Amino acid sequence: MSAYTAGEAFGFARQQRVVDSPDEWRDLDRAVWHWVMAHGGDEATARAAAWASHAEGQGHSALPLAYCDSSGRRVLDDRQCDALARSPLVAAVQAGDAPEARPLVLDGEHLYLLRNHRAEVDVARALRARRDAAHAPRSPISDADLRALFNGSWQDAEERQRAAVRQALGRRLMVLTGGPGTGKTTTVLRMLLGLSCEHHAVTGRLPQLRIAAPTGKAAQRLAESLRQGAERLHGGAQPIGAEWLPHLGAVLTADAATVHRLLGSRGRHGGYAFNAGEPLPADIVVIDEASMLDLGLLRALLAALREDAVLVLVGDADQLTSVGTGSVMMDVVQALEDDLRGDLVRLSHCFRADVALVPINEAVRAGDVAAFDAAIGAATVHAVPDVASLRRRLFAWARDLQAALEAVAITTPVAANHQRALAARLAVLRRQQLLCALREGSFGATQAAETIAARLRAWEALAPWSGGAWYPGRCVMVTRNDHAARLYNGDVGVCVLVDNGAGKPLLQVAFEPAPDASSAIRETTAAGLRLLDPTTLPPHEDAFALTVHKSQGSEYDRVAVLLPPDPASPLLVRQMLYTGMSRAKTVVELWALSEVTKKALSTRLARHGRLANRISASRHG
């Protein structure tokens, strides 16, 4: 059902009650049932459409006709499935057919809402076209070039990185995947230098380069990592040659933004400024944390790119999928691995000095219970069977957080231009982080954050701010985009005490530099930290505990992953556990019962749809 009928559907939902409405259905699913019944559909079609809506709500792009409900029973029997092909509201298609403009599409053994079918077909067609456009590079990378780009290094462990740099040239699509610490950003920087050189050889000019990620936090992290990598290339023991400096400059002047900002999102008005009719002015586009892309956003991105532009997708295909529809990064990687053409490189070697956590992450990624049991000794495990035991753990966590805040003198005023002191306070956000599988409930992130905040507020040093909403050390996460303030959903800040020179220090919230700030602004703000009045912030919430989903794109020195004590929780899946535990750089804790952990390890999240098959198809479908 198309988006413009949603309000009408809710109107019908108010007029009558669905007979035998399944408990799993949302109000929206019931509204879809009513809409179908009011527009000439029979009850079987209405039921199928409501289940298709329900499947979309679970992240699936399609409803398999053999789909089962939470009790394991098929939601559509054979008679109802047969009736779908005859419904006037259903377009039944074969591979390669273009469906009629009907609300539902029956494609083989899958039922789609029309918008999801169009998005899946369009994404697959665009990705196949990009793959087919690969050609021999004009300026191929030599071994000497690779030595220069890797500061003279030629380690066996870097072989896959070198392969990615070499293989990217001449392609319109390049996908780089790998776990934490495998050098994805290092590789991206070298790939961009090679792509810039190739573009110059073909066009005689440097490329217009854009970098983005689904969240502002991830975009900023990529931009900062690229700048740090460029500094090492330029100032290392074997500095990069002068012939590469213009290309390095092209990378450093590239603006970072959220994908929505990159495309010129029109917000609640819908659509994007850049689209098929108004292509994005970019020669090379890099999207980091691509596992967070949903089907609709990838469709919009591909439509906005010029045919000759290069798209580089970077991310960990084994992480949680997007909160929206589809599992596009997982599907793209699967399709490219099944049809090897050199446009996918998977990095596996971990370059971190502390590799103790690597066996844990690999065991979780593979769902290997025996390997996990053997490796988990490198972590700390706390059983949390009830609220009382969780409360004890949260109190201990709050004590450690208090010590970290005390170490950076969080209650001592600091000058607004004292970047080093401000950076030290902001760095507390990366010291330790509690990640929760759930958002709500006694084991959810919201309540855990409240408990930690309450315990922290009991600290005597914070007595002067007793009763106020704001106090030094309060950590917050923005929950809604504010383009004017250049703050975006997922941005995290910490409240600090700033000396204003008037004898009465002010509470301000320190944030990382804006991901979409111009390169000129970034160069003139040193560390680039921003101080904002707490009263001017967009909607936000305490960030002392986050959901695993919200943590994507971030890394912390120490991470604790909290799982609910109910093994039947639908959120206990392997990708969730892997995403949470792999956020840790040096220390990881698991707050969970053993049976709950095993349930998560043995349950792989799979989203229904046919994107991977469509990408691999030899003909359009």
Coordinates of C-alpha atoms in Angstrom, one line a residue:
M1 CA 0.0 0.0 0.0
S2 CA 1.5 3.3 -1.0
A3 CA 2.3 6.0 1.6
Y4 CA -0.3 8.5 0.5
T5 CA -3.1 6.1 1.6
A6 CA -1.9 5.7 5.2
G7 CA -4.2 8.5 6.6
E8 CA -7.2 7.1 4.7
A9 CA -6.4 3.7 6.0
F10 CA -6.4 4.9 9.6
G11 CA -9.8 6.5 8.9
F12 CA -11.2 3.1 7.9
A13 CA -9.6 1.6 11.0
R14 CA -11.6 3.8 13.2
Q15 CA -14.9 2.8 11.6
Q16 CA -14.9 -0.9 12.2
R17 CA -13.0 -3.7 14.0
V18 CA -11.0 -6.4 12.3
V19 CA -12.5 -9.9 12.8
D20 CA -10.1 -12.3 14.4
S21 CA -7.2 -9.8 14.4
P22 CA -3.9 -11.5 15.3
D23 CA -2.3 -10.2 18.5
E24 CA 0.9 -9.6 16.6
W25 CA -0.7 -7.0 14.3
R26 CA 0.0 -3.3 14.9
D27 CA -2.6 -0.6 14.5
L28 CA -1.1 0.1 11.1
D29 CA -1.5 -3.5 10.0
R30 CA -5.1 -3.4 11.0
A31 CA -5.5 -0.1 9.1
V32 CA -4.1 -1.9 6.0
W33 CA -6.7 -4.7 6.4
H34 CA -9.5 -2.1 6.4
W35 CA -8.1 -0.2 3.4
V36 CA -8.0 -3.4 1.3
M37 CA -11.5 -4.3 2.3
A38 CA -12.8 -0.8 1.5
H39 CA -11.1 -0.9 -2.0
G40 CA -12.6 -4.1 -3.4
G41 CA -10.4 -6.7 -1.9
D42 CA -11.6 -9.9 -0.3
E43 CA -10.8 -11.0 3.2
A44 CA -7.9 -13.3 2.1
T45 CA -6.2 -10.4 0.3
A46 CA -6.8 -8.1 3.3
R47 CA -5.3 -10.6 5.6
A48 CA -2.2 -11.1 3.3
A49 CA -1.8 -7.3 3.0
A50 CA -1.9 -6.8 6.8
W51 CA 0.7 -9.6 7.2
A52 CA 2.9 -7.9 4.5
S53 CA 2.6 -4.7 6.5
H54 CA 3.5 -6.5 9.7
A55 CA 6.5 -8.1 7.9
E56 CA 7.7 -4.7 6.9
G57 CA 7.4 -3.5 10.5
Q58 CA 9.8 -6.4 11.4
G59 CA 12.3 -5.2 8.7
H60 CA 11.4 -7.6 6.0
S61 CA 11.0 -6.3 2.4
A62 CA 8.6 -9.1 1.5
L63 CA 6.2 -11.6 3.1
P64 CA 7.1 -15.2 2.2
L65 CA 3.9 -17.1 1.4
A66 CA 5.1 -19.8 3.9
Y67 CA 5.5 -17.2 6.6
C68 CA 4.7 -18.4 10.1
D69 CA 3.5 -16.4 13.1
S70 CA 5.0 -16.5 16.6
S71 CA 3.3 -19.8 17.4
G72 CA 4.8 -21.4 14.3
R73 CA 1.6 -21.6 12.3
R74 CA 1.4 -20.4 8.7
V75 CA -0.4 -17.0 8.4
L76 CA -1.8 -17.8 4.9
D77 CA -3.1 -21.2 3.9
D78 CA -2.9 -22.7 0.4
R79 CA -6.4 -21.4 -0.5
Q80 CA -5.6 -17.9 0.5
C81 CA -2.3 -18.0 -1.4
D82 CA -4.0 -19.1 -4.5
A83 CA -6.6 -16.4 -4.2
L84 CA -3.9 -13.6 -4.2
A85 CA -3.1 -14.1 -7.9
R86 CA -6.7 -13.4 -8.8
S87 CA -7.2 -10.3 -6.6
P88 CA -7.6 -6.9 -8.4
L89 CA -5.3 -5.3 -5.9
V90 CA -2.4 -7.7 -6.5
A91 CA 0.0 -7.7 -9.5
A92 CA 1.3 -11.1 -10.1
V93 CA 4.7 -11.0 -11.9
Q94 CA 7.3 -13.3 -13.2
A95 CA 11.1 -12.6 -13.1
G96 CA 11.8 -9.7 -15.5
D97 CA 8.2 -8.4 -15.6
A98 CA 7.4 -4.9 -14.6
P99 CA 4.4 -5.0 -12.2
E100 CA 1.2 -3.0 -12.8
A101 CA 0.7 -0.2 -10.4
R102 CA -1.3 -2.1 -7.8
P103 CA -0.9 -1.9 -4.0
L104 CA 0.5 -5.4 -3.7
V105 CA 2.9 -7.5 -5.8
L106 CA 3.1 -11.2 -5.9
D107 CA 6.6 -12.1 -7.0
G108 CA 7.1 -15.9 -7.0
E109 CA 6.6 -17.1 -3.4
H110 CA 6.8 -13.6 -1.9
L111 CA 4.2 -10.9 -1.4
Y112 CA 5.4 -7.3 -1.5
L113 CA 4.0 -3.9 -0.7
L114 CA 4.4 -2.1 -4.1
R115 CA 7.0 0.4 -2.8
N116 CA 9.2 -2.3 -1.4
H117 CA 9.1 -4.3 -4.6
R118 CA 10.0 -1.3 -6.7
A119 CA 12.8 -0.4 -4.3
E120 CA 14.3 -3.9 -4.4
V121 CA 14.1 -4.1 -8.2
D122 CA 15.5 -0.6 -8.6
V123 CA 18.4 -1.2 -6.2
A124 CA 19.3 -4.5 -7.8
R125 CA 19.2 -3.1 -11.3
A126 CA 21.3 -0.1 -10.4
L127 CA 23.9 -2.2 -8.6
R128 CA 24.1 -4.7 -11.6
A129 CA 24.6 -1.8 -14.0
R130 CA 27.4 -0.5 -11.9
R131 CA 29.1 -3.9 -11.8
D132 CA 28.7 -4.2 -15.5
A133 CA 30.3 -0.8 -16.1
A134 CA 33.7 -2.0 -14.8
H135 CA 36.6 -1.4 -17.3
A136 CA 40.4 -1.6 -17.3
P137 CA 41.8 1.4 -15.5
R138 CA 43.6 4.2 -17.4
S139 CA 46.2 4.5 -14.6
P140 CA 46.6 1.1 -12.9
I141 CA 48.2 0.9 -9.5
S142 CA 51.7 -0.5 -9.5
D143 CA 53.6 -2.3 -6.7
A144 CA 55.7 0.8 -6.3
D145 CA 52.5 2.9 -5.9
L146 CA 51.2 0.5 -3.3
R147 CA 54.5 0.7 -1.4
A148 CA 54.3 4.5 -1.4
L149 CA 50.6 4.4 -0.3
F150 CA 51.4 2.1 2.6
N151 CA 54.5 4.1 3.8
G152 CA 56.9 1.6 2.4
S153 CA 55.3 -1.4 4.2
W154 CA 54.7 -4.7 2.4
Q155 CA 53.4 -7.0 5.1
D156 CA 51.5 -10.2 4.3
A157 CA 48.8 -9.1 6.7
E158 CA 48.2 -6.1 4.4
E159 CA 47.6 -8.2 1.2
R160 CA 43.8 -7.8 1.3
Q161 CA 44.1 -4.1 1.8
R162 CA 46.5 -3.8 -1.2
A163 CA 44.1 -5.9 -3.3
A164 CA 41.2 -3.5 -2.4
V165 CA 43.2 -0.5 -3.5
R166 CA 44.3 -2.2 -6.7
Q167 CA 40.8 -3.6 -7.6
A168 CA 38.9 -0.4 -7.0
L169 CA 40.2 1.4 -10.1
G170 CA 38.0 1.2 -13.1
R171 CA 34.9 0.2 -11.2
R172 CA 31.6 2.0 -10.5
L173 CA 30.9 -0.1 -7.4
M174 CA 33.4 -1.2 -4.8
V175 CA 32.4 -2.9 -1.5
L176 CA 34.7 -3.2 1.5
T177 CA 33.7 -5.3 4.5
G178 CA 35.4 -6.5 7.6
G179 CA 35.2 -6.5 11.4
P180 CA 36.6 -3.9 13.8
G181 CA 40.3 -3.3 13.7
T182 CA 40.8 -4.8 10.2
G183 CA 41.9 -1.5 8.7
K184 CA 38.8 -0.5 6.7
T185 CA 39.4 3.2 7.1
T186 CA 43.1 2.8 6.3
T187 CA 42.2 0.9 3.2
V188 CA 39.5 3.5 2.2
L189 CA 42.1 6.3 2.3
R190 CA 44.4 4.4 0.0
M191 CA 41.5 3.5 -2.3
L192 CA 40.5 7.1 -2.5
L193 CA 44.0 8.2 -3.4
G194 CA 44.1 5.6 -6.2
L195 CA 40.6 6.5 -7.4
S196 CA 41.5 10.2 -7.4
C197 CA 44.6 9.4 -9.5
E198 CA 42.5 7.4 -11.9
H199 CA 39.9 10.1 -12.2
H200 CA 42.6 12.7 -13.0
A201 CA 44.2 10.4 -15.6
V202 CA 40.8 10.1 -17.4
T203 CA 39.4 13.7 -17.0
G204 CA 42.5 15.8 -16.4
R205 CA 41.0 17.2 -13.1
L206 CA 40.8 16.2 -9.5
P207 CA 37.5 14.5 -8.5
Q208 CA 34.6 15.9 -6.5
L209 CA 34.6 13.6 -3.5
R210 CA 31.9 13.1 -0.9
I211 CA 32.0 11.0 2.2
A212 CA 28.9 10.1 4.3
A213 CA 27.3 7.7 6.7
P214 CA 23.8 7.0 7.9
T215 CA 24.4 8.8 11.2
G216 CA 26.3 12.1 11.9
K217 CA 28.4 10.3 14.5
A218 CA 29.6 7.7 12.0
A219 CA 30.3 10.4 9.3
Q220 CA 32.4 12.4 11.7
R221 CA 34.3 9.4 12.8
L222 CA 35.2 8.5 9.2
A223 CA 36.2 12.0 8.4
E224 CA 38.5 12.2 11.5
S225 CA 40.0 8.8 10.7
L226 CA 40.8 9.9 7.2
R227 CA 42.4 13.1 8.4
Q228 CA 44.5 11.1 10.9
G229 CA 45.5 8.6 8.2
A230 CA 46.5 11.5 5.9
E231 CA 48.7 13.0 8.6
R232 CA 50.5 9.6 9.0
L233 CA 51.0 9.3 5.2
H234 CA 52.4 12.8 5.0
G235 CA 54.6 12.8 8.1
G236 CA 55.6 9.1 8.5
A237 CA 59.1 7.6 8.3
Q238 CA 58.6 7.3 4.5
P239 CA 56.3 10.2 3.6
I240 CA 54.2 9.9 0.5
G241 CA 55.7 11.3 -2.7
A242 CA 54.8 14.8 -3.9
E243 CA 52.9 13.4 -6.9
W244 CA 50.2 12.1 -4.4
L245 CA 49.8 15.4 -2.5
P246 CA 47.1 16.9 -4.8
H247 CA 45.0 13.7 -4.4
L248 CA 45.6 13.7 -0.6
G249 CA 44.3 17.3 -0.7
A250 CA 41.2 16.2 -2.5
V251 CA 40.5 13.7 0.2
L252 CA 41.1 16.2 3.0
T253 CA 38.8 18.8 1.5
A254 CA 35.9 16.4 1.1
D255 CA 32.9 17.3 3.3
A256 CA 31.4 14.6 5.6
A257 CA 27.7 14.4 6.1
T258 CA 24.9 12.1 6.9
V259 CA 23.4 10.3 3.8
H260 CA 20.2 12.2 4.2
R261 CA 22.1 15.5 4.3
L262 CA 24.2 14.4 1.3
L263 CA 21.1 13.8 -0.7
G264 CA 19.4 17.0 0.4
S265 CA 16.6 15.5 2.4
R266 CA 13.5 17.6 2.4
G267 CA 12.6 16.3 5.9
R268 CA 8.9 15.9 6.6
H269 CA 8.0 17.2 3.1
G270 CA 9.5 14.0 1.6
G271 CA 12.0 13.4 -1.1
Y272 CA 15.5 14.6 -1.8
A273 CA 17.0 17.6 -3.6
F274 CA 19.3 15.3 -5.5
N275 CA 17.6 12.5 -7.5
A276 CA 17.5 11.0 -11.0
G277 CA 16.5 14.3 -12.5
E278 CA 19.0 16.3 -10.5
P279 CA 22.1 14.1 -10.0
L280 CA 24.5 14.6 -7.0
P281 CA 27.5 16.6 -8.1
A282 CA 30.1 14.0 -7.1
D283 CA 32.6 11.9 -8.9
I284 CA 33.3 9.5 -5.9
V285 CA 31.0 8.8 -3.0
V286 CA 32.0 6.8 0.0
I287 CA 29.4 5.5 2.4
D288 CA 30.7 4.2 5.7
E289 CA 28.7 2.0 8.2
A290 CA 26.7 0.8 5.2
S291 CA 25.1 -2.0 7.3
M292 CA 22.8 0.8 8.7
L293 CA 21.4 1.7 5.2
D294 CA 17.9 0.6 4.6
L295 CA 16.4 -0.4 1.3
G296 CA 14.7 3.0 0.6
L297 CA 17.7 5.1 1.5
L298 CA 20.0 3.0 -0.8
R299 CA 17.5 3.3 -3.6
A300 CA 17.5 7.1 -3.2
L301 CA 21.3 7.2 -3.1
L302 CA 21.7 5.1 -6.3
A303 CA 19.1 7.2 -8.1
A304 CA 21.0 10.4 -7.2
L305 CA 24.4 9.2 -8.4
R306 CA 25.6 9.9 -11.9
E307 CA 26.2 6.8 -14.0
D308 CA 30.0 7.6 -14.2
A309 CA 30.3 8.2 -10.4
V310 CA 32.1 5.7 -8.3
L311 CA 30.3 4.3 -5.2
V312 CA 32.3 2.8 -2.4
L313 CA 30.3 1.0 0.3
V314 CA 32.1 0.3 3.5
G315 CA 30.9 -1.6 6.6
D316 CA 30.7 -4.8 8.6
A317 CA 28.2 -7.1 6.9
D318 CA 27.9 -9.2 10.1
Q319 CA 26.6 -6.3 12.2
L320 CA 23.0 -5.6 12.9
T321 CA 20.9 -4.6 9.9
S322 CA 19.2 -1.2 9.7
V323 CA 16.2 -0.3 11.8
G324 CA 14.3 0.2 8.5
T325 CA 13.4 -2.2 5.7
G326 CA 15.8 -4.8 4.4
S327 CA 19.4 -6.0 5.1
V328 CA 21.1 -4.4 2.1
M329 CA 24.7 -4.6 3.1
M330 CA 24.3 -8.3 4.1
D331 CA 22.5 -9.0 0.8
V332 CA 25.0 -7.0 -1.3
V333 CA 28.0 -8.8 0.2
Q334 CA 26.2 -12.2 -0.2
A335 CA 25.5 -11.5 -3.9
L336 CA 29.0 -10.3 -4.7
E337 CA 30.6 -13.2 -2.8
D338 CA 28.5 -15.6 -4.9
D339 CA 29.6 -13.9 -8.2
L340 CA 33.2 -12.9 -7.7
R341 CA 34.3 -10.1 -10.0
G342 CA 36.8 -8.3 -7.8
D343 CA 34.3 -5.6 -6.6
L344 CA 34.2 -7.0 -3.1
V345 CA 37.0 -7.3 -0.6
R346 CA 36.6 -8.8 2.9
L347 CA 39.2 -7.9 5.4
S348 CA 39.9 -10.3 8.2
H349 CA 43.2 -9.6 9.8
C350 CA 43.0 -7.5 13.0
F351 CA 45.7 -4.9 13.3
R352 CA 45.0 -3.8 16.9
A353 CA 47.8 -4.1 19.4
D354 CA 45.4 -5.8 21.9
V355 CA 44.0 -8.8 20.0
A356 CA 42.6 -10.6 23.0
L357 CA 39.0 -9.8 22.0
V358 CA 39.4 -11.0 18.4
P359 CA 38.6 -14.7 19.1
I360 CA 35.5 -13.6 21.0
N361 CA 34.2 -11.5 18.2
E362 CA 35.0 -14.1 15.6
A363 CA 33.2 -16.8 17.6
V364 CA 30.2 -14.6 17.9
R365 CA 30.3 -13.7 14.2
A366 CA 30.3 -17.4 13.3
G367 CA 27.8 -18.4 16.0
D368 CA 30.3 -21.0 17.3
V369 CA 29.2 -21.8 20.9
A370 CA 32.3 -24.0 21.6
A371 CA 34.7 -21.4 20.3
F372 CA 32.9 -18.7 22.3
D373 CA 33.1 -20.7 25.5
A374 CA 36.9 -21.2 24.9
A375 CA 37.5 -17.5 24.2
I376 CA 35.2 -15.8 26.7
G377 CA 37.9 -16.1 29.4
A378 CA 39.4 -12.9 27.9
A379 CA 36.2 -11.0 29.0
T380 CA 34.3 -10.5 32.3
V381 CA 31.0 -12.3 32.5
H382 CA 28.4 -11.3 35.1
A383 CA 25.2 -13.3 35.5
V384 CA 22.2 -10.9 35.9
P385 CA 19.1 -13.1 36.6
D386 CA 17.0 -10.4 38.2
V387 CA 16.6 -6.6 38.8
A388 CA 18.4 -6.7 42.1
S389 CA 21.6 -8.2 40.6
L390 CA 21.3 -5.7 37.7
R391 CA 21.0 -2.8 40.1
R392 CA 24.3 -3.9 41.8
R393 CA 26.1 -4.0 38.5
L394 CA 24.8 -0.5 37.5
F395 CA 25.9 0.9 40.8
A396 CA 29.4 -0.5 40.3
W397 CA 29.4 0.9 36.7
A398 CA 28.3 4.3 38.0
R399 CA 31.2 4.3 40.4
D400 CA 33.7 3.7 37.6
L401 CA 32.1 6.5 35.6
Q402 CA 32.3 8.9 38.5
A403 CA 36.0 8.0 38.8
A404 CA 36.6 8.8 35.1
L405 CA 34.8 12.1 35.4
E406 CA 36.7 13.0 38.5
A407 CA 40.0 12.2 36.7
V408 CA 39.3 14.9 34.1
A409 CA 38.2 17.4 36.7
I410 CA 34.7 17.6 35.3
T411 CA 33.5 20.0 38.1
T412 CA 36.3 22.4 37.5
P413 CA 35.6 25.4 35.1
V414 CA 37.6 25.4 31.9
A415 CA 38.2 28.2 29.4
A416 CA 36.1 27.9 26.2
N417 CA 39.2 28.0 24.1
H418 CA 41.1 25.4 26.1
Q419 CA 40.7 22.7 23.5
R420 CA 42.9 20.1 25.2
A421 CA 40.9 20.2 28.5
L422 CA 37.6 20.1 26.7
A423 CA 38.8 17.2 24.5
A424 CA 39.8 15.3 27.7
R425 CA 36.3 15.8 29.1
L426 CA 34.6 14.7 25.9
A427 CA 36.9 11.7 25.7
V428 CA 35.1 10.3 28.7
L429 CA 32.3 9.3 26.3
R430 CA 34.7 6.9 24.7
R431 CA 36.1 5.4 27.9
Q432 CA 33.2 3.1 28.9
Q433 CA 29.7 2.5 27.5
L434 CA 26.9 0.2 28.6
L435 CA 25.0 -1.3 25.7
C436 CA 21.6 -2.9 26.0
A437 CA 19.7 -5.3 23.7
L438 CA 16.4 -3.7 24.9
R439 CA 15.4 -0.1 24.9
E440 CA 12.5 -0.3 27.4
G441 CA 11.8 -2.2 30.5
S442 CA 13.8 -3.0 33.6
F443 CA 16.7 -4.4 31.5
G444 CA 16.4 -1.7 28.8
A445 CA 18.7 1.2 28.0
T446 CA 16.3 3.9 29.2
Q447 CA 15.9 2.6 32.7
A448 CA 19.5 1.6 33.0
A449 CA 20.5 5.2 32.1
E450 CA 18.1 6.6 34.7
T451 CA 19.6 4.3 37.4
I452 CA 23.2 5.3 36.5
A453 CA 22.3 9.0 36.4
A454 CA 20.6 8.8 39.8
R455 CA 23.6 7.1 41.3
L456 CA 25.9 9.7 39.7
R457 CA 23.8 12.6 41.0
A458 CA 24.5 11.3 44.6
W459 CA 28.2 12.3 44.1
E460 CA 29.0 15.0 46.6
A461 CA 30.9 17.0 44.0
L462 CA 27.6 17.5 42.1
A463 CA 25.7 18.9 45.0
P464 CA 25.7 22.5 43.7
W465 CA 23.6 21.3 40.7
S466 CA 21.2 19.2 42.8
G467 CA 17.7 19.4 41.5
G468 CA 18.6 20.8 38.1
A469 CA 18.3 18.9 34.8
W470 CA 21.9 19.7 33.9
Y471 CA 25.1 19.1 35.7
P472 CA 28.8 18.5 34.8
G473 CA 29.3 15.1 33.4
R474 CA 25.8 14.5 32.1
C475 CA 26.1 12.6 28.9
V476 CA 23.3 13.0 26.3
M477 CA 22.4 11.7 22.9
V478 CA 20.5 13.8 20.3
T479 CA 17.4 12.0 19.2
R480 CA 16.2 14.3 16.3
N481 CA 18.0 16.1 13.6
D482 CA 18.5 19.8 13.9
H483 CA 20.1 21.0 10.6
A484 CA 20.5 24.6 11.9
A485 CA 22.6 23.5 14.8
R486 CA 24.3 20.8 12.8
L487 CA 23.3 18.2 15.3
Y488 CA 21.9 14.9 14.2
N489 CA 20.2 11.8 15.6
G490 CA 22.9 9.8 17.4
D491 CA 25.3 12.7 18.2
V492 CA 26.6 12.4 21.7
G493 CA 27.8 15.3 24.0
V494 CA 28.9 15.8 27.6
C495 CA 27.9 18.7 29.9
V496 CA 31.0 20.7 31.0
L497 CA 31.6 23.8 33.2
V498 CA 32.9 26.7 31.2
D499 CA 34.6 29.8 32.6
N500 CA 33.0 32.8 30.9
G501 CA 35.3 35.3 32.5
A502 CA 32.4 36.9 34.5
G503 CA 33.0 35.0 37.7
K504 CA 30.0 32.6 37.2
P505 CA 30.8 29.5 35.2
L506 CA 28.3 28.3 32.7
L507 CA 27.1 24.8 31.9
Q508 CA 27.6 24.0 28.3
V509 CA 27.4 20.8 26.2
A510 CA 30.5 19.8 24.3
F511 CA 30.1 18.0 21.0
E512 CA 32.4 16.7 18.3
P513 CA 32.7 18.9 15.2
A514 CA 29.7 18.8 12.9
P515 CA 30.0 16.1 10.2
D516 CA 28.8 18.5 7.5
A517 CA 30.9 21.5 8.5
S518 CA 32.9 22.8 5.6
S519 CA 36.6 21.9 5.4
A520 CA 37.5 25.5 6.0
I521 CA 35.5 25.5 9.3
R522 CA 37.2 22.3 10.4
E523 CA 40.6 23.7 9.7
T524 CA 40.0 26.8 11.8
T525 CA 38.5 25.1 14.9
A526 CA 41.6 23.1 15.9
A527 CA 40.1 20.1 17.6
G528 CA 36.8 21.4 16.3
L529 CA 34.8 20.9 19.6
R530 CA 31.6 22.8 19.9
L531 CA 30.0 24.2 23.0
L532 CA 26.3 24.7 23.0
D533 CA 23.8 26.0 25.5
P534 CA 21.8 23.1 27.0
T535 CA 18.5 25.0 26.4
T536 CA 19.2 25.2 22.7
L537 CA 19.6 21.5 22.1
P538 CA 17.2 19.5 20.0
P539 CA 15.4 16.6 21.7
H540 CA 17.8 14.4 23.5
E541 CA 18.1 11.7 26.2
D542 CA 20.7 10.5 28.7
A543 CA 23.4 8.4 27.1
F544 CA 24.8 6.6 30.1
A545 CA 23.3 3.5 28.5
L546 CA 22.5 3.0 24.8
T547 CA 20.8 0.3 22.8
V548 CA 23.2 -1.8 20.7
H549 CA 21.5 -0.3 17.6
K550 CA 22.4 3.2 18.7
S551 CA 26.1 2.2 19.2
Q552 CA 26.7 1.3 15.6
G553 CA 29.5 3.5 14.2
S554 CA 31.1 3.9 17.6
E555 CA 34.0 2.3 19.5
Y556 CA 34.8 2.5 23.2
D557 CA 37.7 1.4 25.3
R558 CA 35.4 -0.6 27.7
V559 CA 32.0 -2.0 26.8
A560 CA 29.4 -3.9 28.9
V561 CA 26.7 -5.7 26.9
L562 CA 23.5 -6.3 28.9
L563 CA 21.1 -9.0 27.7
P564 CA 17.6 -9.6 29.2
P565 CA 17.2 -12.8 31.3
D566 CA 14.4 -14.1 29.0
P567 CA 15.8 -16.6 26.5
A568 CA 12.6 -16.1 24.4
S569 CA 13.3 -12.5 23.7
P570 CA 13.2 -11.9 19.9
L571 CA 16.1 -9.5 20.1
L572 CA 18.5 -12.2 21.1
V573 CA 20.2 -12.7 17.8
R574 CA 23.8 -13.2 16.8
Q575 CA 24.2 -9.9 14.9
M576 CA 23.0 -8.0 18.0
L577 CA 25.6 -9.7 20.3
Y578 CA 28.3 -9.3 17.7
T579 CA 27.6 -5.6 17.2
G580 CA 27.6 -4.9 20.9
M581 CA 30.7 -6.9 21.9
S582 CA 32.7 -5.7 18.9
R583 CA 32.3 -2.0 20.0
A584 CA 34.9 -2.7 22.6
K585 CA 38.6 -1.9 21.8
T586 CA 40.3 -3.3 24.9
V587 CA 37.8 -4.5 27.6
V588 CA 34.4 -6.2 27.2
E589 CA 32.0 -7.4 29.8
L590 CA 28.9 -9.6 29.2
W591 CA 26.0 -9.1 31.7
A592 CA 23.9 -12.1 30.8
L593 CA 22.8 -15.6 31.8
S594 CA 24.6 -18.4 29.9
E595 CA 21.4 -19.8 28.4
V596 CA 20.5 -16.4 27.1
T597 CA 24.0 -16.0 25.5
K598 CA 23.7 -19.4 23.8
K599 CA 20.3 -18.4 22.4
A600 CA 21.7 -15.3 20.9
L601 CA 24.7 -17.1 19.5
S602 CA 22.6 -19.8 17.9
T603 CA 20.0 -17.4 16.4
R604 CA 20.9 -15.6 13.2
L605 CA 18.8 -12.7 12.1
A606 CA 17.5 -13.2 8.6
R607 CA 15.3 -10.7 6.8
H608 CA 12.9 -11.9 4.0
G609 CA 13.3 -10.5 0.5
R610 CA 15.0 -11.3 -2.8
L611 CA 17.6 -8.5 -3.1
A612 CA 20.6 -10.8 -3.1
N613 CA 19.1 -13.0 -5.8
R614 CA 18.1 -10.0 -7.9
I615 CA 21.7 -8.6 -7.8
S616 CA 23.1 -12.0 -8.8
A617 CA 20.5 -12.5 -11.6
S618 CA 21.8 -12.7 -15.1
R619 CA 18.7 -10.8 -16.3
H620 CA 16.7 -8.1 -14.8
G621 CA 14.0 -9.2 -12.3

